PDB file of C-alpha atoms and ligand atoms in Angstrom:
ATOM      1  CA  MET R   1      -7.355 249.074 204.572  1.00  0.00           C
ATOM      2  CA  SER R   2      -8.684 249.043 208.079  1.00  0.00           C
ATOM      3  CA  ALA R   3      -9.092 252.649 209.022  1.00  0.00           C
ATOM      4  CA  THR R   4     -10.735 255.602 207.359  1.00  0.00           C
ATOM      5  CA  HIS R   5     -10.984 258.720 209.447  1.00  0.00           C
ATOM      6  CA  ASN R   6     -11.583 261.663 207.200  1.00  0.00           C
ATOM      7  CA  SER R   7     -15.355 261.565 207.493  1.00  0.00           C
ATOM      8  CA  VAL R   8     -15.447 261.592 211.315  1.00  0.00           C
ATOM      9  CA  SER R   9     -16.388 265.059 212.560  1.00  0.00           C
ATOM     10  CA  ASN R  10     -14.889 264.957 216.066  1.00  0.00           C
ATOM     11  CA  ILE R  11     -11.723 263.144 215.080  1.00  0.00           C
ATOM     12  CA  ARG R  12      -9.618 265.894 216.701  1.00  0.00           C
ATOM     13  CA  GLU R  13     -10.813 264.604 220.064  1.00  0.00           C
ATOM     14  CA  TYR R  14      -9.752 261.051 219.284  1.00  0.00           C
ATOM     15  CA  ALA R  15      -6.673 259.637 221.008  1.00  0.00           C
ATOM     16  CA  ILE R  16      -3.077 259.408 219.932  1.00  0.00           C
ATOM     17  CA  ALA R  17      -2.303 255.704 220.303  1.00  0.00           C
ATOM     18  CA  VAL R  18       1.172 254.586 221.279  1.00  0.00           C
ATOM     19  CA  PHE R  19       2.585 251.071 221.491  1.00  0.00           C
ATOM     20  CA  ASP R  20       5.768 249.158 222.155  1.00  0.00           C
ATOM     21  CA  SER R  21       6.889 245.580 222.742  1.00  0.00           C
ATOM     22  CA  GLY R  22       6.341 246.385 226.403  1.00  0.00           C
ATOM     23  CA  VAL R  23       6.698 249.273 228.807  1.00  0.00           C
ATOM     24  CA  GLY R  24       9.685 250.971 227.103  1.00  0.00           C
ATOM     25  CA  GLY R  25       7.547 253.223 224.927  1.00  0.00           C
ATOM     26  CA  ILE R  26       6.335 254.930 228.099  1.00  0.00           C
ATOM     27  CA  SER R  27       9.572 256.939 227.754  1.00  0.00           C
ATOM     28  CA  VAL R  28       8.070 258.387 224.539  1.00  0.00           C
ATOM     29  CA  LEU R  29       4.570 258.661 226.012  1.00  0.00           C
ATOM     30  CA  LYS R  30       5.973 260.924 228.722  1.00  0.00           C
ATOM     31  CA  HIS R  31       7.311 263.349 226.134  1.00  0.00           C
ATOM     32  CA  LEU R  32       4.002 263.293 224.233  1.00  0.00           C
ATOM     33  CA  HIS R  33       2.021 263.992 227.411  1.00  0.00           C
ATOM     34  CA  ALA R  34       4.401 266.736 228.571  1.00  0.00           C
ATOM     35  CA  LEU R  35       4.213 268.481 225.198  1.00  0.00           C
ATOM     36  CA  MET R  36       0.495 267.929 224.527  1.00  0.00           C
ATOM     37  CA  PRO R  37      -1.261 267.470 227.884  1.00  0.00           C
ATOM     38  CA  HIS R  38      -4.655 268.134 226.264  1.00  0.00           C
ATOM     39  CA  GLU R  39      -4.367 265.193 223.917  1.00  0.00           C
ATOM     40  CA  PRO R  40      -5.995 261.925 225.037  1.00  0.00           C
ATOM     41  CA  LEU R  41      -3.367 259.189 224.896  1.00  0.00           C
ATOM     42  CA  ILE R  42      -3.728 255.427 224.893  1.00  0.00           C
ATOM     43  CA  TYR R  43      -0.785 253.101 225.343  1.00  0.00           C
ATOM     44  CA  PHE R  44      -0.530 249.403 224.576  1.00  0.00           C
ATOM     45  CA  ALA R  45       2.286 247.415 226.208  1.00  0.00           C
ATOM     46  CA  ASP R  46       2.777 244.123 224.356  1.00  0.00           C
ATOM     47  CA  SER R  47       4.727 242.796 227.326  1.00  0.00           C
ATOM     48  CA  LYS R  48       3.538 239.240 226.787  1.00  0.00           C
ATOM     49  CA  HIS R  49       5.580 239.235 223.576  1.00  0.00           C
ATOM     50  CA  ALA R  50       8.606 241.266 224.747  1.00  0.00           C
ATOM     51  CA  PRO R  51      11.331 241.385 223.722  1.00  0.00           C
ATOM     52  CA  TYR R  52      10.829 242.016 220.010  1.00  0.00           C
ATOM     53  CA  GLY R  53      14.594 242.314 219.538  1.00  0.00           C
ATOM     54  CA  ASN R  54      15.140 238.608 218.886  1.00  0.00           C
ATOM     55  CA  LYS R  55      11.948 237.958 216.886  1.00  0.00           C
ATOM     56  CA  THR R  56      11.791 237.638 213.104  1.00  0.00           C
ATOM     57  CA  PRO R  57      10.518 240.595 211.054  1.00  0.00           C
ATOM     58  CA  ALA R  58       7.422 238.543 210.108  1.00  0.00           C
ATOM     59  CA  GLU R  59       6.610 237.886 213.787  1.00  0.00           C
ATOM     60  CA  ILE R  60       7.015 241.561 214.667  1.00  0.00           C
ATOM     61  CA  GLN R  61       4.907 242.669 211.702  1.00  0.00           C
ATOM     62  CA  ALA R  62       2.104 240.338 212.788  1.00  0.00           C
ATOM     63  CA  ARG R  63       2.223 241.787 216.314  1.00  0.00           C
ATOM     64  CA  CYS R  64       2.137 245.348 214.953  1.00  0.00           C
ATOM     65  CA  ILE R  65      -0.939 244.711 212.793  1.00  0.00           C
ATOM     66  CA  GLU R  66      -2.801 243.005 215.638  1.00  0.00           C
ATOM     67  CA  ILE R  67      -2.025 245.844 218.065  1.00  0.00           C
ATOM     68  CA  ALA R  68      -2.767 248.577 215.532  1.00  0.00           C
ATOM     69  CA  ASP R  69      -6.151 246.985 214.750  1.00  0.00           C
ATOM     70  CA  PHE R  70      -6.943 246.948 218.463  1.00  0.00           C
ATOM     71  CA  LEU R  71      -5.855 250.547 219.027  1.00  0.00           C
ATOM     72  CA  ILE R  72      -7.629 251.915 215.956  1.00  0.00           C
ATOM     73  CA  GLY R  73     -10.775 250.289 217.324  1.00  0.00           C
ATOM     74  CA  GLN R  74     -10.434 252.592 220.375  1.00  0.00           C
ATOM     75  CA  ASN R  75     -11.092 255.866 218.492  1.00  0.00           C
ATOM     76  CA  THR R  76      -7.579 256.736 217.457  1.00  0.00           C
ATOM     77  CA  LYS R  77      -6.448 259.592 215.211  1.00  0.00           C
ATOM     78  CA  ALA R  78      -2.739 258.758 215.010  1.00  0.00           C
ATOM     79  CA  LEU R  79      -0.458 255.857 215.782  1.00  0.00           C
ATOM     80  CA  VAL R  80       3.004 256.134 217.333  1.00  0.00           C
ATOM     81  CA  VAL R  81       5.217 253.060 217.092  1.00  0.00           C
ATOM     82  CA  ALA R  82       7.273 253.813 220.226  1.00  0.00           C
ATOM     83  CA  CYS R  83       9.722 251.040 219.433  1.00  0.00           C
ATOM     84  CA  ASN R  84      12.842 251.239 217.293  1.00  0.00           C
ATOM     85  CA  THR R  85      12.760 247.508 216.546  1.00  0.00           C
ATOM     86  CA  ALA R  86       9.122 247.481 215.404  1.00  0.00           C
ATOM     87  CA  THR R  87       9.620 250.666 213.392  1.00  0.00           C
ATOM     88  CA  ALA R  88      12.610 249.185 211.591  1.00  0.00           C
ATOM     89  CA  VAL R  89      10.672 246.216 210.243  1.00  0.00           C
ATOM     90  CA  SER R  90       7.041 247.378 210.209  1.00  0.00           C
ATOM     91  CA  ILE R  91       6.673 251.095 209.588  1.00  0.00           C
ATOM     92  CA  ASN R  92       6.291 250.791 205.819  1.00  0.00           C
ATOM     93  CA  LEU R  93       3.748 247.998 206.203  1.00  0.00           C
ATOM     94  CA  LEU R  94       1.719 249.995 208.753  1.00  0.00           C
ATOM     95  CA  ARG R  95       1.713 253.093 206.558  1.00  0.00           C
ATOM     96  CA  LYS R  96       0.481 251.037 203.615  1.00  0.00           C
ATOM     97  CA  HIS R  97      -2.150 249.257 205.668  1.00  0.00           C
ATOM     98  CA  TYR R  98      -3.766 252.226 207.481  1.00  0.00           C
ATOM     99  CA  THR R  99      -4.877 255.650 206.383  1.00  0.00           C
ATOM    100  CA  LEU R 100      -4.219 257.431 209.696  1.00  0.00           C
ATOM    101  CA  PRO R 101      -0.834 259.118 210.365  1.00  0.00           C
ATOM    102  CA  VAL R 102       1.721 256.562 211.596  1.00  0.00           C
ATOM    103  CA  PHE R 103       4.874 257.756 213.375  1.00  0.00           C
ATOM    104  CA  GLY R 104       7.960 255.702 214.147  1.00  0.00           C
ATOM    105  CA  MET R 105      11.297 255.900 215.954  1.00  0.00           C
ATOM    106  CA  GLU R 106      14.826 255.377 214.745  1.00  0.00           C
ATOM    107  CA  PRO R 107      18.147 255.446 216.578  1.00  0.00           C
ATOM    108  CA  ALA R 108      19.486 259.008 216.742  1.00  0.00           C
ATOM    109  CA  VAL R 109      22.528 258.418 214.546  1.00  0.00           C
ATOM    110  CA  LYS R 110      22.179 261.768 212.772  1.00  0.00           C
ATOM    111  CA  PRO R 111      22.035 263.978 215.907  1.00  0.00           C
ATOM    112  CA  ALA R 112      24.764 261.872 217.515  1.00  0.00           C
ATOM    113  CA  ALA R 113      27.049 262.305 214.509  1.00  0.00           C
ATOM    114  CA  GLU R 114      26.457 266.055 214.738  1.00  0.00           C
ATOM    115  CA  ALA R 115      27.028 266.143 218.519  1.00  0.00           C
ATOM    116  CA  SER R 116      30.155 264.000 218.626  1.00  0.00           C
ATOM    117  CA  LYS R 117      33.365 265.989 219.062  1.00  0.00           C
ATOM    118  CA  ASN R 118      35.796 263.189 218.340  1.00  0.00           C
ATOM    119  CA  GLY R 119      33.769 261.535 215.559  1.00  0.00           C
ATOM    120  CA  ILE R 120      33.170 258.269 217.438  1.00  0.00           C
ATOM    121  CA  VAL R 121      29.559 257.354 218.125  1.00  0.00           C
ATOM    122  CA  GLY R 122      28.294 254.342 220.063  1.00  0.00           C
ATOM    123  CA  VAL R 123      24.830 252.857 219.495  1.00  0.00           C
ATOM    124  CA  LEU R 124      23.067 250.687 222.062  1.00  0.00           C
ATOM    125  CA  ALA R 125      20.052 248.923 220.528  1.00  0.00           C
ATOM    126  CA  THR R 126      18.391 245.559 220.087  1.00  0.00           C
ATOM    127  CA  THR R 127      19.760 242.871 217.784  1.00  0.00           C
ATOM    128  CA  GLY R 128      16.708 243.320 215.543  1.00  0.00           C
ATOM    129  CA  THR R 129      17.273 247.052 215.106  1.00  0.00           C
ATOM    130  CA  LEU R 130      20.992 246.681 214.416  1.00  0.00           C
ATOM    131  CA  LYS R 131      20.387 243.925 211.847  1.00  0.00           C
ATOM    132  CA  SER R 132      17.667 245.828 209.987  1.00  0.00           C
ATOM    133  CA  ALA R 133      17.921 247.346 206.538  1.00  0.00           C
ATOM    134  CA  GLN R 134      16.597 250.601 208.010  1.00  0.00           C
ATOM    135  CA  PHE R 135      19.563 250.837 210.363  1.00  0.00           C
ATOM    136  CA  ALA R 136      21.962 250.094 207.494  1.00  0.00           C
ATOM    137  CA  GLY R 137      20.289 252.972 205.648  1.00  0.00           C
ATOM    138  CA  LEU R 138      20.770 255.283 208.635  1.00  0.00           C
ATOM    139  CA  LEU R 139      24.491 254.479 208.731  1.00  0.00           C
ATOM    140  CA  GLU R 140      24.724 255.004 204.996  1.00  0.00           C
ATOM    141  CA  ASN R 141      23.021 258.413 205.205  1.00  0.00           C
ATOM    142  CA  TYR R 142      24.362 259.844 208.447  1.00  0.00           C
ATOM    143  CA  GLY R 143      27.241 257.669 209.633  1.00  0.00           C
ATOM    144  CA  ARG R 144      29.676 258.263 206.793  1.00  0.00           C
ATOM    145  CA  ASN R 145      31.790 260.923 208.466  1.00  0.00           C
ATOM    146  CA  VAL R 146      31.962 259.292 211.874  1.00  0.00           C
ATOM    147  CA  LYS R 147      32.982 255.930 213.238  1.00  0.00           C
ATOM    148  CA  VAL R 148      29.869 254.149 214.515  1.00  0.00           C
ATOM    149  CA  VAL R 149      30.318 251.342 217.051  1.00  0.00           C
ATOM    150  CA  THR R 150      27.215 249.249 217.718  1.00  0.00           C
ATOM    151  CA  GLN R 151      26.306 247.070 220.666  1.00  0.00           C
ATOM    152  CA  ALA R 152      23.243 244.822 220.990  1.00  0.00           C
ATOM    153  CA  CYS R 153      22.024 244.746 224.582  1.00  0.00           C
ATOM    154  CA  VAL R 154      20.526 241.270 224.947  1.00  0.00           C
ATOM    155  CA  GLY R 155      18.625 240.906 228.218  1.00  0.00           C
ATOM    156  CA  LEU R 156      18.377 244.612 229.047  1.00  0.00           C
ATOM    157  CA  VAL R 157      14.763 245.033 227.872  1.00  0.00           C
ATOM    158  CA  GLU R 158      13.778 242.156 230.183  1.00  0.00           C
ATOM    159  CA  CYS R 159      15.358 243.906 233.207  1.00  0.00           C
ATOM    160  CA  ILE R 160      13.390 247.069 232.448  1.00  0.00           C
ATOM    161  CA  GLU R 161      10.178 245.088 231.879  1.00  0.00           C
ATOM    162  CA  ARG R 162      10.607 243.810 235.452  1.00  0.00           C
ATOM    163  CA  GLY R 163      11.136 247.340 236.724  1.00  0.00           C
ATOM    164  CA  GLU R 164      14.755 246.566 237.686  1.00  0.00           C
ATOM    165  CA  LEU R 165      16.092 250.042 236.946  1.00  0.00           C
ATOM    166  CA  ASN R 166      18.643 250.192 239.695  1.00  0.00           C
ATOM    167  CA  GLU R 167      19.539 246.591 240.485  1.00  0.00           C
ATOM    168  CA  PRO R 168      23.152 245.310 240.602  1.00  0.00           C
ATOM    169  CA  ALA R 169      22.382 242.811 237.812  1.00  0.00           C
ATOM    170  CA  THR R 170      21.175 245.638 235.525  1.00  0.00           C
ATOM    171  CA  LEU R 171      24.308 247.631 236.353  1.00  0.00           C
ATOM    172  CA  ARG R 172      26.541 244.642 235.515  1.00  0.00           C
ATOM    173  CA  LEU R 173      24.749 244.174 232.188  1.00  0.00           C
ATOM    174  CA  LEU R 174      25.256 247.852 231.340  1.00  0.00           C
ATOM    175  CA  GLU R 175      28.929 247.703 232.299  1.00  0.00           C
ATOM    176  CA  HIS R 176      29.292 244.729 229.983  1.00  0.00           C
ATOM    177  CA  TYR R 177      27.560 246.483 227.067  1.00  0.00           C
ATOM    178  CA  CYS R 178      28.992 249.997 227.476  1.00  0.00           C
ATOM    179  CA  GLN R 179      32.631 248.994 227.953  1.00  0.00           C
ATOM    180  CA  PRO R 180      33.241 248.062 224.277  1.00  0.00           C
ATOM    181  CA  LEU R 181      31.914 251.499 223.242  1.00  0.00           C
ATOM    182  CA  LEU R 182      34.195 253.214 225.745  1.00  0.00           C
ATOM    183  CA  ASP R 183      37.146 251.075 224.592  1.00  0.00           C
ATOM    184  CA  GLU R 184      36.539 252.340 221.042  1.00  0.00           C
ATOM    185  CA  GLY R 185      36.583 255.932 222.350  1.00  0.00           C
ATOM    186  CA  ALA R 186      32.914 256.872 221.802  1.00  0.00           C
ATOM    187  CA  ASP R 187      32.146 260.323 223.217  1.00  0.00           C
ATOM    188  CA  THR R 188      28.454 260.119 222.248  1.00  0.00           C
ATOM    189  CA  ILE R 189      26.134 257.169 222.823  1.00  0.00           C
ATOM    190  CA  VAL R 190      22.744 256.668 221.198  1.00  0.00           C
ATOM    191  CA  LEU R 191      20.051 255.015 223.303  1.00  0.00           C
ATOM    192  CA  GLY R 192      18.549 253.205 220.326  1.00  0.00           C
ATOM    193  CA  CYS R 193      15.727 251.446 222.150  1.00  0.00           C
ATOM    194  CA  THR R 194      12.840 253.161 223.916  1.00  0.00           C
ATOM    195  CA  HIS R 195      13.373 251.059 227.035  1.00  0.00           C
ATOM    196  CA  TYR R 196      16.882 252.395 227.622  1.00  0.00           C
ATOM    197  CA  PRO R 197      16.064 255.968 228.757  1.00  0.00           C
ATOM    198  CA  PHE R 198      14.700 254.356 231.928  1.00  0.00           C
ATOM    199  CA  VAL R 199      18.224 253.265 232.843  1.00  0.00           C
ATOM    200  CA  ARG R 200      19.859 256.524 231.765  1.00  0.00           C
ATOM    201  CA  PRO R 201      21.074 257.265 235.346  1.00  0.00           C
ATOM    202  CA  LEU R 202      22.696 253.827 235.514  1.00  0.00           C
ATOM    203  CA  ILE R 203      24.253 254.287 232.058  1.00  0.00           C
ATOM    204  CA  LYS R 204      25.609 257.677 233.185  1.00  0.00           C
ATOM    205  CA  GLN R 205      27.070 255.979 236.239  1.00  0.00           C
ATOM    206  CA  VAL R 206      28.837 253.469 233.962  1.00  0.00           C
ATOM    207  CA  VAL R 207      30.097 255.799 231.209  1.00  0.00           C
ATOM    208  CA  GLY R 208      30.676 258.956 233.257  1.00  0.00           C
ATOM    209  CA  SER R 209      29.312 262.448 232.875  1.00  0.00           C
ATOM    210  CA  ASN R 210      31.531 263.440 229.923  1.00  0.00           C
ATOM    211  CA  ILE R 211      29.769 261.098 227.526  1.00  0.00           C
ATOM    212  CA  CYS R 212      26.735 262.551 225.749  1.00  0.00           C
ATOM    213  CA  LEU R 213      23.664 260.253 225.769  1.00  0.00           C
ATOM    214  CA  ILE R 214      21.054 260.825 223.033  1.00  0.00           C
ATOM    215  CA  ASP R 215      17.560 259.432 222.534  1.00  0.00           C
ATOM    216  CA  THR R 216      14.766 260.517 220.243  1.00  0.00           C
ATOM    217  CA  GLY R 217      11.687 260.680 222.524  1.00  0.00           C
ATOM    218  CA  ALA R 218      11.477 264.489 222.624  1.00  0.00           C
ATOM    219  CA  ALA R 219      12.150 264.858 218.896  1.00  0.00           C
ATOM    220  CA  VAL R 220       9.431 262.350 218.040  1.00  0.00           C
ATOM    221  CA  ALA R 221       6.918 264.134 220.288  1.00  0.00           C
ATOM    222  CA  ASN R 222       7.723 267.443 218.536  1.00  0.00           C
ATOM    223  CA  HIS R 223       7.329 265.838 215.146  1.00  0.00           C
ATOM    224  CA  VAL R 224       3.953 264.308 216.109  1.00  0.00           C
ATOM    225  CA  GLN R 225       2.703 267.685 217.347  1.00  0.00           C
ATOM    226  CA  ASN R 226       3.828 269.545 214.209  1.00  0.00           C
ATOM    227  CA  ARG R 227       2.382 266.963 211.865  1.00  0.00           C
ATOM    228  CA  LEU R 228      -0.964 266.769 213.674  1.00  0.00           C
ATOM    229  CA  ALA R 229      -1.134 270.564 213.686  1.00  0.00           C
ATOM    230  CA  SER R 230      -0.541 270.650 209.931  1.00  0.00           C
ATOM    231  CA  LEU R 231      -3.320 268.055 209.472  1.00  0.00           C
ATOM    232  CA  ASN R 232      -5.655 270.082 211.724  1.00  0.00           C
ATOM    233  CA  LEU R 233      -5.854 267.081 214.047  1.00  0.00           C
ATOM    234  CA  LEU R 234      -4.863 268.625 217.376  1.00  0.00           C
ATOM    235  CA  SER R 235      -7.511 268.559 220.096  1.00  0.00           C
ATOM    236  CA  ASN R 236      -9.526 271.670 221.014  1.00  0.00           C
ATOM    237  CA  ASN R 237      -9.682 270.387 224.589  1.00  0.00           C
ATOM    238  CA  THR R 238      -8.321 272.747 227.253  1.00  0.00           C
ATOM    239  CA  GLN R 239      -8.268 270.273 230.162  1.00  0.00           C
ATOM    240  CA  THR R 240      -5.555 267.758 230.900  1.00  0.00           C
ATOM    241  CA  ALA R 241      -6.689 264.697 228.954  1.00  0.00           C
ATOM    242  CA  PRO R 242      -6.773 261.102 230.199  1.00  0.00           C
ATOM    243  CA  VAL R 243      -3.967 258.631 229.573  1.00  0.00           C
ATOM    244  CA  LYS R 244      -5.118 255.033 229.387  1.00  0.00           C
ATOM    245  CA  PHE R 245      -2.838 251.993 229.522  1.00  0.00           C
ATOM    246  CA  TRP R 246      -3.524 248.527 228.137  1.00  0.00           C
ATOM    247  CA  THR R 247      -1.240 245.593 228.861  1.00  0.00           C
ATOM    248  CA  ASN R 248      -1.263 241.915 227.983  1.00  0.00           C
ATOM    249  CA  SER R 249       1.442 241.218 230.549  1.00  0.00           C
ATOM    250  CA  VAL R 250       1.079 237.935 232.359  1.00  0.00           C
ATOM    251  CA  ALA R 251       2.864 239.434 235.342  1.00  0.00           C
ATOM    252  CA  ARG R 252       0.601 240.249 238.273  1.00  0.00           C
ATOM    253  CA  ASP R 253       2.587 243.378 239.006  1.00  0.00           C
ATOM    254  CA  ALA R 254       2.216 244.963 235.525  1.00  0.00           C
ATOM    255  CA  LYS R 255       0.414 247.951 237.013  1.00  0.00           C
ATOM    256  CA  ARG R 256       3.210 248.447 239.548  1.00  0.00           C
ATOM    257  CA  VAL R 257       5.874 248.542 236.802  1.00  0.00           C
ATOM    258  CA  ILE R 258       3.801 250.873 234.605  1.00  0.00           C
ATOM    259  CA  GLU R 259       3.272 253.253 237.533  1.00  0.00           C
ATOM    260  CA  GLN R 260       6.961 253.039 238.446  1.00  0.00           C
ATOM    261  CA  LEU R 261       7.888 254.200 234.921  1.00  0.00           C
ATOM    262  CA  TRP R 262       4.996 256.661 234.470  1.00  0.00           C
ATOM    263  CA  GLU R 263       5.847 258.062 237.932  1.00  0.00           C
ATOM    264  CA  LYS R 264       2.209 258.553 238.937  1.00  0.00           C
ATOM    265  CA  PRO R 265      -0.979 256.518 239.375  1.00  0.00           C
ATOM    266  CA  ALA R 266      -2.069 254.990 236.078  1.00  0.00           C
ATOM    267  CA  ASP R 267      -5.333 253.723 234.622  1.00  0.00           C
ATOM    268  CA  VAL R 268      -4.206 250.220 233.586  1.00  0.00           C
ATOM    269  CA  THR R 269      -6.363 247.491 232.062  1.00  0.00           C
ATOM    270  CA  ALA R 270      -4.961 244.008 231.569  1.00  0.00           C
ATOM    271  CA  ILE R 271      -6.307 242.093 228.581  1.00  0.00           C
TER     272      ILE R 271
HETATM  273  N1  DGL I 301      11.495 249.375 223.061  1.00  0.00           N
HETATM  274  C1  DGL I 301      11.893 248.495 221.968  1.00  0.00           C
HETATM  275  C2  DGL I 301      12.802 249.284 221.014  1.00  0.00           C
HETATM  276  O1  DGL I 301      12.767 250.497 221.006  1.00  0.00           O
HETATM  277  C3  DGL I 301      12.435 247.253 222.565  1.00  0.00           C
HETATM  278  C4  DGL I 301      12.497 246.145 221.621  1.00  0.00           C
HETATM  279  C5  DGL I 301      12.430 244.786 222.250  1.00  0.00           C
HETATM  280  O2  DGL I 301      11.375 244.442 222.797  1.00  0.00           O
HETATM  281  O3  DGL I 301      13.406 244.053 222.112  1.00  0.00           O
HETATM  282  O4  DGL I 301      13.532 248.732 220.229  1.00  0.00           O
END
């Protein structure tokens, strides 16, 4: 066990730590910051090891433990795994290994099944997420009364890591991946990877405005807030709190991509 927090008196002023295989989890960070601007946030982008989607569960678990150890060393009161792929294979391990609250993400199959009018739901996600036992469990629990069509989006995370949100090559990739869902008649599409909300406008362009797109960033932020409130772990701070970014990206323009996605100047440290 690497983290014990209960004895720390000012733990409410500790940060909520968020991480992803790269910059995609910034889509979740934005919801957390919008909902809880007084909470200090730290974000770790494991861009050097992105994408996680084609790694083995053991490789992803090792990354998660290394990153969590680093983040917990930065005065952290809660951990948000802002990655569907990492959550699918590591959330149980992380919850066993650490005593602090650990939150994860999963593709929004349940809300999509409820939102779909024609009972056909498409899911865009990574290969790792779609192959996971957790995803099979989601389908078992919430996908029984709808037809669920899945599509792994190989190469899309890499486009977003490069900040290519509006490039013709990204558009072509999305056309390629969305068409099978449209052919099956999906009226609701789950963005089952935290990178994908950054290309939501492009996806809309491809699928049209009648298709409902669903991701879980806002729901996760709400859940984090409610749970921290129930644990008496919300900050007493009344000022807007700092948001600090860490990246291990080898790209020289990591700060540019982070600021492009965060949509304002960012405090970024490369390690
Ligand atoms: N943002 C991660 C997710 O939600 C991307 C995984 C990857 O790096 O392949 O699944």
